Coordinates of C-alpha atoms and ligand atoms in Angstrom, one line a residue:
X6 CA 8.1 2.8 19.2
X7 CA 7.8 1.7 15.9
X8 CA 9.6 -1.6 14.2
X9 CA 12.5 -1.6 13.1
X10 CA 13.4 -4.5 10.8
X11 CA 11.1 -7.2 9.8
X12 CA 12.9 -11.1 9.4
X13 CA 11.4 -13.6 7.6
X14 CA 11.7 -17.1 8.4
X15 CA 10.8 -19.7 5.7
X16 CA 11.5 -23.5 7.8
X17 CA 9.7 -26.0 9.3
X18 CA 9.1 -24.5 13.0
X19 CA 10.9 -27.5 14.7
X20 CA 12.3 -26.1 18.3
X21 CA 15.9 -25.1 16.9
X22 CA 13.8 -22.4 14.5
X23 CA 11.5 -21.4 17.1
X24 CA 14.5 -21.1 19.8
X25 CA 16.2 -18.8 17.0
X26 CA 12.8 -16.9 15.8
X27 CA 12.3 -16.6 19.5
X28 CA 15.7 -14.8 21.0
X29 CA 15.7 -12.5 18.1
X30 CA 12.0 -11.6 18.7
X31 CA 13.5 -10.2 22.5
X32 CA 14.9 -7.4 20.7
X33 CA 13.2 -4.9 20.6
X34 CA 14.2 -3.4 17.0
X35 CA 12.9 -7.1 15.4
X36 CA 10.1 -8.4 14.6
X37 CA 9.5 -12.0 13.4
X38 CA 7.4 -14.0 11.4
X39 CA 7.7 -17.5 10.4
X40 CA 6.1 -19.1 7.6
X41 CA 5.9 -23.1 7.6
X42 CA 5.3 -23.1 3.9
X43 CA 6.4 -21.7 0.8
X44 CA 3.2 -19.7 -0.1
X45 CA 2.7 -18.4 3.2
X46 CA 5.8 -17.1 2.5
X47 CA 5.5 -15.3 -0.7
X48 CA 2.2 -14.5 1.2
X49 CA 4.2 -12.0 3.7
X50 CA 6.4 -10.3 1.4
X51 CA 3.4 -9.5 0.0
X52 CA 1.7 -7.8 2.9
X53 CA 4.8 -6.8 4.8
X54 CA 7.6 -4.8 4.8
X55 CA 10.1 -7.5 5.5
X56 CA 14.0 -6.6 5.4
X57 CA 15.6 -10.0 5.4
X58 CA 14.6 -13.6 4.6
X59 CA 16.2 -16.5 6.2
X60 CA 15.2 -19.4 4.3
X61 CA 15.6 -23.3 4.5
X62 CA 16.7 -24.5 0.7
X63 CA 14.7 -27.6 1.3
X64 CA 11.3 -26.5 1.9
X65 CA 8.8 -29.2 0.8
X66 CA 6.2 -27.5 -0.9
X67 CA 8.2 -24.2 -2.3
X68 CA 11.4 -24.2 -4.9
X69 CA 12.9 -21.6 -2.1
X70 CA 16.5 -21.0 -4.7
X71 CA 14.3 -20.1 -7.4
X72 CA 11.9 -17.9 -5.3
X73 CA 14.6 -16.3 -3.8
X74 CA 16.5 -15.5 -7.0
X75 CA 13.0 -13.9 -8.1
X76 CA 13.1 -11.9 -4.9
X77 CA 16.4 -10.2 -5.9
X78 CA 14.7 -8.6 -9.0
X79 CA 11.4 -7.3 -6.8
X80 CA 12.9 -6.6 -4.0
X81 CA 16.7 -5.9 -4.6
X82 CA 16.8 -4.6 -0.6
X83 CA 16.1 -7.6 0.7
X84 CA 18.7 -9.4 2.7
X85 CA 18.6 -13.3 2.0
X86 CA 20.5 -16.1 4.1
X87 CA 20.1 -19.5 3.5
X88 CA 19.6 -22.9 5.7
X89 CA 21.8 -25.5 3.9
X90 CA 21.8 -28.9 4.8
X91 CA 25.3 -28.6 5.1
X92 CA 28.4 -27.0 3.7
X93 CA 29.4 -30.1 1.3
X94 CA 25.5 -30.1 -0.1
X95 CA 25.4 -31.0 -3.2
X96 CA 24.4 -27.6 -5.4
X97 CA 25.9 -25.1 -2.9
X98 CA 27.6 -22.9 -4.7
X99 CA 25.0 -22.9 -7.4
X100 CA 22.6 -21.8 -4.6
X101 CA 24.5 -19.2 -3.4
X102 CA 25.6 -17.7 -6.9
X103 CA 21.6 -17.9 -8.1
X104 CA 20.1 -16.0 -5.0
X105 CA 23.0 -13.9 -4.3
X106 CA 23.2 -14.8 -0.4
X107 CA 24.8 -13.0 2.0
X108 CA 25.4 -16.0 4.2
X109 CA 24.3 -19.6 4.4
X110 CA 23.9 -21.3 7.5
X111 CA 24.1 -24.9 8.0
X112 CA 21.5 -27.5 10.3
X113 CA 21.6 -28.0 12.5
X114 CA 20.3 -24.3 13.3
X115 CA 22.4 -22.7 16.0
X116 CA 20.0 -20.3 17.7
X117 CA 23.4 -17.7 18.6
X118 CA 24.8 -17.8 15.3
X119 CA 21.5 -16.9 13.6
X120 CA 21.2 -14.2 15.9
X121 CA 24.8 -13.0 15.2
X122 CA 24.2 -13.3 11.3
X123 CA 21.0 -12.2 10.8
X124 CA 22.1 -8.6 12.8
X125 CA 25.6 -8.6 11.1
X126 CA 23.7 -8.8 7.5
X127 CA 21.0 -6.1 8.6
X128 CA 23.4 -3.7 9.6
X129 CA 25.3 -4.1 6.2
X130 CA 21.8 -3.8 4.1
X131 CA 21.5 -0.3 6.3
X132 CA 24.6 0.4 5.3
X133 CA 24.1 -0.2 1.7
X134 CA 20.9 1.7 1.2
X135 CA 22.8 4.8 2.9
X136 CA 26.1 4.6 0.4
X137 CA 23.3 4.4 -2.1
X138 CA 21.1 7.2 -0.5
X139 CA 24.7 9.5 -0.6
X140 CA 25.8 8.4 -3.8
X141 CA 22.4 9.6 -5.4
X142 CA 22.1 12.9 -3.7
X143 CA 25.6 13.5 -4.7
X144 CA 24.7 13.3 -8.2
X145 CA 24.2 17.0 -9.7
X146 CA 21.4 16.3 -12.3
X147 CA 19.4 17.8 -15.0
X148 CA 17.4 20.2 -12.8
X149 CA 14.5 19.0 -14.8
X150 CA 15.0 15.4 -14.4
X151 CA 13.0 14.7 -10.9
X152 CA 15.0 11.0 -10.0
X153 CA 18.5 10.6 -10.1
X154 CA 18.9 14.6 -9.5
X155 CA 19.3 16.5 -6.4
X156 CA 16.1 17.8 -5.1
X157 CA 16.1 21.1 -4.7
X158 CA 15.9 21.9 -0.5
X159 CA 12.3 20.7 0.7
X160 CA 11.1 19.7 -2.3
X161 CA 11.2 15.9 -2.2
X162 CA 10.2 14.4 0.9
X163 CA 11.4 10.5 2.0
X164 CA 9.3 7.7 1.1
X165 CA 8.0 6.5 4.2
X166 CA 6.0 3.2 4.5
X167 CA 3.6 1.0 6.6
X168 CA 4.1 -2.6 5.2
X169 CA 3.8 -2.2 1.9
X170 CA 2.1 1.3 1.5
X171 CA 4.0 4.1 0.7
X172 CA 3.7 8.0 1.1
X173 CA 5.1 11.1 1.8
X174 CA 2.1 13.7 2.6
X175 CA 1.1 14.1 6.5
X176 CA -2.4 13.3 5.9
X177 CA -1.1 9.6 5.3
X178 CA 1.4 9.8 7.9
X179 CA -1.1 10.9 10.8
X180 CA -3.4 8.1 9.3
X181 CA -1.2 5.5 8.9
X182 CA 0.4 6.4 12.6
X183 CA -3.5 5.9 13.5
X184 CA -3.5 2.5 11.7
X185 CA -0.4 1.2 13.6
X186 CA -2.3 2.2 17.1
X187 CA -5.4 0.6 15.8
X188 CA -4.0 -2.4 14.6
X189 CA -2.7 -3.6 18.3
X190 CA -5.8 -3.8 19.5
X191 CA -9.1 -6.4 18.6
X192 CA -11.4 -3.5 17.5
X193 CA -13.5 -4.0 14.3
X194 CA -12.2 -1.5 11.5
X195 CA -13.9 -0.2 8.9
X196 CA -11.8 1.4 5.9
X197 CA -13.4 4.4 3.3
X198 CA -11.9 5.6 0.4
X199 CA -12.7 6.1 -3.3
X200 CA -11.5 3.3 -5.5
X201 CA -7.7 2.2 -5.9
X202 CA -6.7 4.6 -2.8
X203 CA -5.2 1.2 -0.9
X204 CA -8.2 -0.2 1.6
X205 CA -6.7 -3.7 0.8
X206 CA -3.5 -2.5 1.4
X207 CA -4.4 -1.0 4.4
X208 CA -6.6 -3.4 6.0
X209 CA -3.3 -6.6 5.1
X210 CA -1.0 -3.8 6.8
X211 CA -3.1 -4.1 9.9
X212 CA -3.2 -7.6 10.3
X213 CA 0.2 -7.9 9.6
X214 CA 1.3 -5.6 12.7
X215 CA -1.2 -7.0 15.1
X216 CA -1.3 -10.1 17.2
X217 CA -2.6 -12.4 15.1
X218 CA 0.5 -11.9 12.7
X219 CA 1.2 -15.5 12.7
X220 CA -3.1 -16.7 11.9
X221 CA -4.4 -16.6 8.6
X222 CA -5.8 -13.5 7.3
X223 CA -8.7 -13.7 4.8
X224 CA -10.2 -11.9 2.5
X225 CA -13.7 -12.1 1.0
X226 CA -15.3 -9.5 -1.7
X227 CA -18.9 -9.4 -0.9
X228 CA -19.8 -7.6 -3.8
X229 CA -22.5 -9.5 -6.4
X230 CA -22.8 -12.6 -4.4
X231 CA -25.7 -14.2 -3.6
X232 CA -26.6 -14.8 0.3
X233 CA -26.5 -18.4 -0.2
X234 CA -23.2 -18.6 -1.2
X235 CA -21.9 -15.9 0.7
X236 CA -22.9 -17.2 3.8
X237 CA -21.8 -20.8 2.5
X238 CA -18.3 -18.7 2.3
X239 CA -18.2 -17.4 5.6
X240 CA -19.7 -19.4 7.6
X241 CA -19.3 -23.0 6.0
X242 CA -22.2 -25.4 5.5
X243 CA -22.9 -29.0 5.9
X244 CA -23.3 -31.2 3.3
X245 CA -26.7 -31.3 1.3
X246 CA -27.5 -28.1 3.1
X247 CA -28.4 -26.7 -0.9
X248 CA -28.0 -28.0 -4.3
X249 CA -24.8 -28.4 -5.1
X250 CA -23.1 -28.7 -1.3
X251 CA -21.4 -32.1 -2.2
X252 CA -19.5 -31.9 0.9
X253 CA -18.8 -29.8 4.3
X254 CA -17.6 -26.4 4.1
X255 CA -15.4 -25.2 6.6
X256 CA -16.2 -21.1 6.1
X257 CA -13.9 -18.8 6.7
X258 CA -14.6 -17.6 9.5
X259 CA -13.5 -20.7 11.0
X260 CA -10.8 -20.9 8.6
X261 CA -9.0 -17.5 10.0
X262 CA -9.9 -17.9 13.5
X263 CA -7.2 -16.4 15.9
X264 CA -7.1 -14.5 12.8
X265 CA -8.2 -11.6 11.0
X266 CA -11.3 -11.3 8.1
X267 CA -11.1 -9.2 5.6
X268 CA -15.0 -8.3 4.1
X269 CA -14.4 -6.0 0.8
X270 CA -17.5 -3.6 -0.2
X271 CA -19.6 -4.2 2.9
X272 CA -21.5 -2.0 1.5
X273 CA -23.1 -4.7 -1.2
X274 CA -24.6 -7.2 2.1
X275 CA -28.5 -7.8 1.6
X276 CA -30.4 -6.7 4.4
X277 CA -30.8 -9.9 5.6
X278 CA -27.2 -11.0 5.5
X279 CA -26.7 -7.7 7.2
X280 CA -28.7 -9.3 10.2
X281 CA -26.3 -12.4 10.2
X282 CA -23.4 -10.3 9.8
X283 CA -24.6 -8.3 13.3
X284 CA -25.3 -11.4 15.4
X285 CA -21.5 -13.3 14.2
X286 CA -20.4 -9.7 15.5
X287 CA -22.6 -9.2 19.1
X288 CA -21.7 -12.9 20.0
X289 CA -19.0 -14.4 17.9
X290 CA -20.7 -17.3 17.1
X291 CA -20.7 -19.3 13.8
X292 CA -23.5 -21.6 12.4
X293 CA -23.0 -23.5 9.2
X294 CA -25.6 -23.8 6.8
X295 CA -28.1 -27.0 7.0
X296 CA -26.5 -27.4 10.2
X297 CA -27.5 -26.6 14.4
X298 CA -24.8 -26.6 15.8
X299 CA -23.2 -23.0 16.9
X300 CA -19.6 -22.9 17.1
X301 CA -16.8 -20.4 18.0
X302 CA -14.8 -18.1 16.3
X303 CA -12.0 -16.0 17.3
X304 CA -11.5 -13.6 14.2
X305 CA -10.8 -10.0 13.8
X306 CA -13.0 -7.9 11.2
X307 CA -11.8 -5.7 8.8
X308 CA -14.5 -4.3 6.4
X309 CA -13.9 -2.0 3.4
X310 CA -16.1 0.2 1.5
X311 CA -15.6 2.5 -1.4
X312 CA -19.6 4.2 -0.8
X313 CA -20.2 5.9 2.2
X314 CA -21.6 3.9 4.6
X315 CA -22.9 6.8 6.6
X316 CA -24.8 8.2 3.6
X317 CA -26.1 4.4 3.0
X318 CA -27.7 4.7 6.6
X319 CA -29.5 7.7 6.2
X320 CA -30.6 6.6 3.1
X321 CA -32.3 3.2 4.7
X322 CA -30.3 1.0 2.7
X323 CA -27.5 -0.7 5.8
X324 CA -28.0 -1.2 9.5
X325 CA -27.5 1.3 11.7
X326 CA -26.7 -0.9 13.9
X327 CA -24.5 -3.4 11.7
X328 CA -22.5 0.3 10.8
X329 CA -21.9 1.4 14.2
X330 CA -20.5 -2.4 15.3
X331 CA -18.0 -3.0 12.0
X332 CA -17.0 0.9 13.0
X333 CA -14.8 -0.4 16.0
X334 CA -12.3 2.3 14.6
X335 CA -13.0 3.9 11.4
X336 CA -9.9 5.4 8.6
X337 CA -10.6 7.5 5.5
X338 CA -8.0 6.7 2.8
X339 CA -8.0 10.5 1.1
X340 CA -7.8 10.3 -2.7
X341 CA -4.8 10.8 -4.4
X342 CA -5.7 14.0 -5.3
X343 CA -6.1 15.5 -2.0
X344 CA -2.1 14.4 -1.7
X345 CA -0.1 15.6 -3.8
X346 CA 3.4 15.2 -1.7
X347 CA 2.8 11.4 -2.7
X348 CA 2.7 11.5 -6.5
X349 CA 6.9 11.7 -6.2
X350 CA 7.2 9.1 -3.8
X351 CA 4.9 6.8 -5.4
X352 CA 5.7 7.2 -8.6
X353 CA 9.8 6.7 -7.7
X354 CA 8.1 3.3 -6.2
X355 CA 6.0 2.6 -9.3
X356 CA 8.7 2.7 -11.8
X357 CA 11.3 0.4 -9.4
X358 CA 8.2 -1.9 -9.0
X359 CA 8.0 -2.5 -12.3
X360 CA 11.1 -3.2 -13.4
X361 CA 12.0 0.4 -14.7
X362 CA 14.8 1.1 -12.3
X363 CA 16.6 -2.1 -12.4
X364 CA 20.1 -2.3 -14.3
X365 CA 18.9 1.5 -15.3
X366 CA 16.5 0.2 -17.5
X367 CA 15.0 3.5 -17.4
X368 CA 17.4 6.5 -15.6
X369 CA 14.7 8.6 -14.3
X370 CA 11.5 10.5 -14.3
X371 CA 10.9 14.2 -15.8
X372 CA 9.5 16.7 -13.8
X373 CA 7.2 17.7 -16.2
X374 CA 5.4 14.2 -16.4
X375 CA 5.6 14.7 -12.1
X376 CA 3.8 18.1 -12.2
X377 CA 0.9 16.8 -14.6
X378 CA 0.3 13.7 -12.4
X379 CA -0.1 16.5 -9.8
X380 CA -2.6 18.2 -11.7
X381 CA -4.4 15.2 -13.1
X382 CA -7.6 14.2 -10.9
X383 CA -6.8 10.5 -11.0
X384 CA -10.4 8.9 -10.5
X385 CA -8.7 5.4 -10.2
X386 CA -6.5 7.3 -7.5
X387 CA -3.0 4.7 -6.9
X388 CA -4.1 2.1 -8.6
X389 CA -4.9 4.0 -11.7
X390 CA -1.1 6.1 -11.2
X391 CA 0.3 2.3 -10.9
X392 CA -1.5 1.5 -14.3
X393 CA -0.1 4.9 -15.8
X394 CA 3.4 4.2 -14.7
X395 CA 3.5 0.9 -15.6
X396 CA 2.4 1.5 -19.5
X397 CA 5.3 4.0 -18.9
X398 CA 8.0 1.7 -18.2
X399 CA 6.9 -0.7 -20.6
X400 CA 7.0 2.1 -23.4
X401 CA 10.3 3.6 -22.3
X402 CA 13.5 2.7 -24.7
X403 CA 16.2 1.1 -22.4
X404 CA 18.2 4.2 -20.8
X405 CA 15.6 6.7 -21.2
X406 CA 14.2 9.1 -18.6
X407 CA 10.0 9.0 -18.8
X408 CA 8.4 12.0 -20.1
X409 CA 5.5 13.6 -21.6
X410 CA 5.9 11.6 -24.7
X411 CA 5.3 8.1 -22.5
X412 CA 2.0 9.0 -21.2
X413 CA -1.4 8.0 -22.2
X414 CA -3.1 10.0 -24.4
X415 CA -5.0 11.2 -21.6
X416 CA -3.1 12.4 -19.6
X417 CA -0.6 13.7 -22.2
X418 CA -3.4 16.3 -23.3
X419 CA -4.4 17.5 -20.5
X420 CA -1.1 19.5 -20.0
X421 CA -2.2 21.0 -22.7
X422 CA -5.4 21.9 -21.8
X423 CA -4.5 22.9 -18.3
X424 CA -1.9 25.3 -18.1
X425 CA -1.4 26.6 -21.2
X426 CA -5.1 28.1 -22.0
X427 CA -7.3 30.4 -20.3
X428 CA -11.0 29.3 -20.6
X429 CA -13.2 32.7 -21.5
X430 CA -17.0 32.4 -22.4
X431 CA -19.6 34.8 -22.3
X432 CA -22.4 33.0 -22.2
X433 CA -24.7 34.8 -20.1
X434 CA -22.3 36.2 -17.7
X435 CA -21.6 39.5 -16.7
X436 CA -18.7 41.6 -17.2
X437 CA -17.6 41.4 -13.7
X438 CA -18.1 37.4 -13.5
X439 CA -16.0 37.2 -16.5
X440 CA -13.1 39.4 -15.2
X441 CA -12.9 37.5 -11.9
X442 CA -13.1 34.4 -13.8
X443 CA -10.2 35.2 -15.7
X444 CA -8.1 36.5 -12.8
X445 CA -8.5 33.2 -11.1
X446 CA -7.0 31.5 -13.7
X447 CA -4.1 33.4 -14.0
X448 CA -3.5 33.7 -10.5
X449 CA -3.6 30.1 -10.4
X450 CA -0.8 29.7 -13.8
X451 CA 1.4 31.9 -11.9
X452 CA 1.1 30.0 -8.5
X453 CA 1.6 27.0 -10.3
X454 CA 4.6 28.2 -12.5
X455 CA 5.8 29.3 -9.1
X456 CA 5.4 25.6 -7.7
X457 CA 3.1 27.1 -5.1
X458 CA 6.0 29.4 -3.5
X459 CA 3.9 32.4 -2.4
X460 CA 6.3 34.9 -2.2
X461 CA 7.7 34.1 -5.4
X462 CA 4.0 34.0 -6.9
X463 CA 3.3 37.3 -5.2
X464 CA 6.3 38.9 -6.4
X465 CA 5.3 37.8 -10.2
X466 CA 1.9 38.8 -9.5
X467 CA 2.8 42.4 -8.1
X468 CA 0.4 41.8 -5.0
X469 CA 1.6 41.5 -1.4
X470 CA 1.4 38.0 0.5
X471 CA -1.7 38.7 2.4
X472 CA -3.1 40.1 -1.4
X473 CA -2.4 36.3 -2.6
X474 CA -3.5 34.6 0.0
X475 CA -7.0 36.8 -0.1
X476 CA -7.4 35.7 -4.1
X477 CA -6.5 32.2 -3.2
X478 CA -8.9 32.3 -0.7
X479 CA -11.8 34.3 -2.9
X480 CA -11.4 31.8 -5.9
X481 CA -10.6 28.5 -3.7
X482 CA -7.1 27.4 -5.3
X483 CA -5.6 24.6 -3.8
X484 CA -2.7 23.0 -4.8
X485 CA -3.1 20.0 -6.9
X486 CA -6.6 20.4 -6.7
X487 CA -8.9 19.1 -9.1
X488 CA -8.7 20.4 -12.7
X489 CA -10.8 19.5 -15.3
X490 CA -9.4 15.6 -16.2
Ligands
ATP505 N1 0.1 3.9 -0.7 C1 0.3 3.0 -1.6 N2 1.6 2.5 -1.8 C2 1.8 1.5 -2.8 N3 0.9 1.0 -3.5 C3 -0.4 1.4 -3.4 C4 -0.7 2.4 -2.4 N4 -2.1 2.6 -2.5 C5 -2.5 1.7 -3.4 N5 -1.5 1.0 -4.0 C6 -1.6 0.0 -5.1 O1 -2.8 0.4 -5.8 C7 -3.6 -0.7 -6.1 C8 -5.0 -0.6 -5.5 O2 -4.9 -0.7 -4.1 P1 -6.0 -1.5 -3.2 O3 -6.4 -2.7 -3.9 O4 -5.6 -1.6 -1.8 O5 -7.2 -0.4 -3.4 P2 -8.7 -0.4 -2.8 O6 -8.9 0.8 -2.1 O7 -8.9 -1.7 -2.1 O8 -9.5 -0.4 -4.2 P3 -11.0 -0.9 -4.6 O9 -11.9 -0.1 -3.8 O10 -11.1 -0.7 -6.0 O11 -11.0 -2.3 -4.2 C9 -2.8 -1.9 -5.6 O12 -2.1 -2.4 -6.7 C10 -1.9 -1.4 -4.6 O13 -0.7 -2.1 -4.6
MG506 MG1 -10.1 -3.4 -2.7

């Protein structure tokens, strides 16, 4: 069964919080986390989907009205309540007005109330999102306007999410169902994918929906580091051990333990930090640098590459046995061009992100600019849409929808290129290579006119359905496959 809400708590854990945090933990549709300081909080909105925040106003280390009126812009669904002193506080009023709270609560912190609150306000932010859900659906739109309109039937799938990723295709849903499984348990992960398909995402999802929620999580890129100070990194070293150790270093290893680690591009390791790397794995023992003692550390790997390990193997250049121990579990993160059902989605998500969608800054996206980002190969995969949309919003004249004319040169003439022109050269080819070239292509123009509908391509086409599917099959057409880009 999967979790329902996510609550935040930003306080000092004295036992009043931890009585509350506790009896709302025993339901089963919550899940809790508490954060004793300010940046660990901003630290889990980060990483997790969280659906309300209750928050103590006087927080040491952490301006908490200021970072929650903040909050209201990024994430407008979130469901604040504040932890006053108490009602005649001196600021109240300004407090409530600047975060927009649903509710303040007063210290000391009655563990029923919260309970009572904190369920009453989450049932009226489900409530919210639905009236908003209806109201938008019930919006007859542009037909060529892809937000803000009413999708035509099984066109636009829900945004679903795991933490903070966000998709729509089933290739992501089985993986990310797979993650979920994974995360519960202590195995080592390792996470492939090209560049910008969401590793890091990925890998601070996990952590976030195992055990060790409420340990540090911590992340190290060993890409272009040196040994020395990598392994000064993770595994801490006394002082003097090396020129410029002017004083112990805990390592983070040590720093996360009851934690999880998170080692970006694995695949960069020397060989010989490789070797250190296996024997911290086989025995869980740290041993700091210039020093002889060994000590223990509980900590959860999660490495990341964007290379294929496997092929490094064969190639002699990582540990066979090094690969086979970080690959407790292993997930593939498919580009974003093998999932097309996730451009919408994560596009819709792109543009609220950045400010786009709030006080209909910008009213919507085109379908036109959707179907080239479907066609698009998008090397930089997410993070390069992110970028892309981004510039977008940024462009975009307040109360304009985003099309063709936003995007980057780029991408803006590759529309061109792709659908509108048939590609026909005879160099060398024979008259029969030429012909089926050409068919190809059209069937593909048609299919793609079509939106991939195969009767209605077939129709256009004058060829049966098996005839389409034969051609599709003959000249390997896939939908949103990769075009020239
Ligand atoms: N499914 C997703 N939903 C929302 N945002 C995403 C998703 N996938 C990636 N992103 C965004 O794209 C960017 C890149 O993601 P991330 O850093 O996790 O990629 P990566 O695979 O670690 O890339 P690299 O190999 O270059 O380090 C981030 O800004 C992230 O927020
Ligand atoms: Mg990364």
């Amino acid at each position: 069964m999967g979790v329902q809400s996510t609550i935040l708590f930003v306080a000092d854990p004295c036992p009043r919080v931890r009585a509350a945090a506790a009896s709302l933990a025993r339901e089963p549709d919550y899940r809790v986390i508490v954060a004793e300081r300010g940046g660990d909080a901003a630290e889990a909105i980060n990483d997790a989907h969280v659906d309300l925040i209750l928050a103590d106003v006087d927080m040491a280390d952490c301006d908490v009205i200021a970072f929650l009126s903040r909050l209201r812009f990024t994430h407008p669904n979130l469901v604040r309540i504040l932890l006053v002193e108490g009602e005649s506080c001196a600021g109240l009023n300004e407090a409530l007005t600047r975060t927009a709270a649903y509710q303040y609560l007063t210290k000391p912190l009655q563990a029923e109330q919260a309970c009572l609150v904190v369920k009453r306000a989450l049932e009226t932010g489900e409530l919210a999102r639905r009236h908003r859900r209806l109201v938008r659906e019930l919006k007859i739109g542009d037909d060529s306007i892809f937000l803000q309109s009413k999708p035509p039937a099984g066109a636009r799938d829900e945004a679903s999410h795991f933490e903070r990723l966000v998709y729509a295709s089933e290739s992501m849903a089985e993986l990310c169902s797979l993650a979920r499984e994974v995360a519960r348990t202590d195995l080592p992960v390792l996470i492939e994918g090209e560049t910008g398909t969401g590793k890091e995402l990925l890998a601070r999802a996990m952590h976030f929906h195992s055990r060790r929620t409420s340990s540090p999580l911590m992340a190290q890129n060993c890409g272009g580091m040196r040994d020395e100070l990598l392994h000064s990194e993770l595994f801490g070293h006394k002082r003097g051990a090396f020129t410029g150790a002017i004083s112990d270093r805990l390592g983070l290893f040590r720093a996360a333990d009851g934690g999880t680690v998170f080692l970006d591009e694995i695949s960069e390791v020397s060989p010989s930090f490789q070797v250190s790397l296996l024997r911290f794995l086989q025995e869980g023992e740290v041993k700091p640098l210039g020093s002889d003692k060994t000590m223990k550390a509980d900590v959860r790997i999660i490495a990341a590459s964007n290379k294929p390990l496997k092929q490094l193997v064969r190639a002699g250049q990582f540990r066979e046995d090094l690969y086979f121990r970080l690959k407790g579990f292993d997930l593939e993160l498919p580009p974003l061009r093998a999932r097309p059902t996730d451009i919408p989605v994560l596009t819709e998500y792109f543009v609220r992100k950045h400010g786009g969608l709030l006080s209909n800054r910008v009213l919507g996206v085109s379908n036109d600019v959707i179907e080239i980002f479907k066609s698009y190969r998008f090397p930089g995969n997410v993070r390069e849409l992110e970028n892309e949309v981004r510039r977008m919003v940024a462009l975009a004249k307040d109360g304009e929808y985003l099309t063709r004319r936003h995007l980057s040169p780029a991408l803006a003439a590759l529309r061109a290129g792709a659908h509108d022109r048939l590609v026909l050269k005879a160099d060398g080819k024979t008259l029969k290579e030429m012909v089926e070239s050409l068919e190809g292509q059209l069937v593909r123009q048609v299919l793609e006119k079509c939106r991939w509908n195969q009767s209605k391509a077939a129709r256009e086409l004058g060829l049966s359905r098996v005839g389409l599917a034969n051609k599709i099959r003959r000249y390997a057409l896939a939908e949103g496959a990769a075009r020239a880009g």
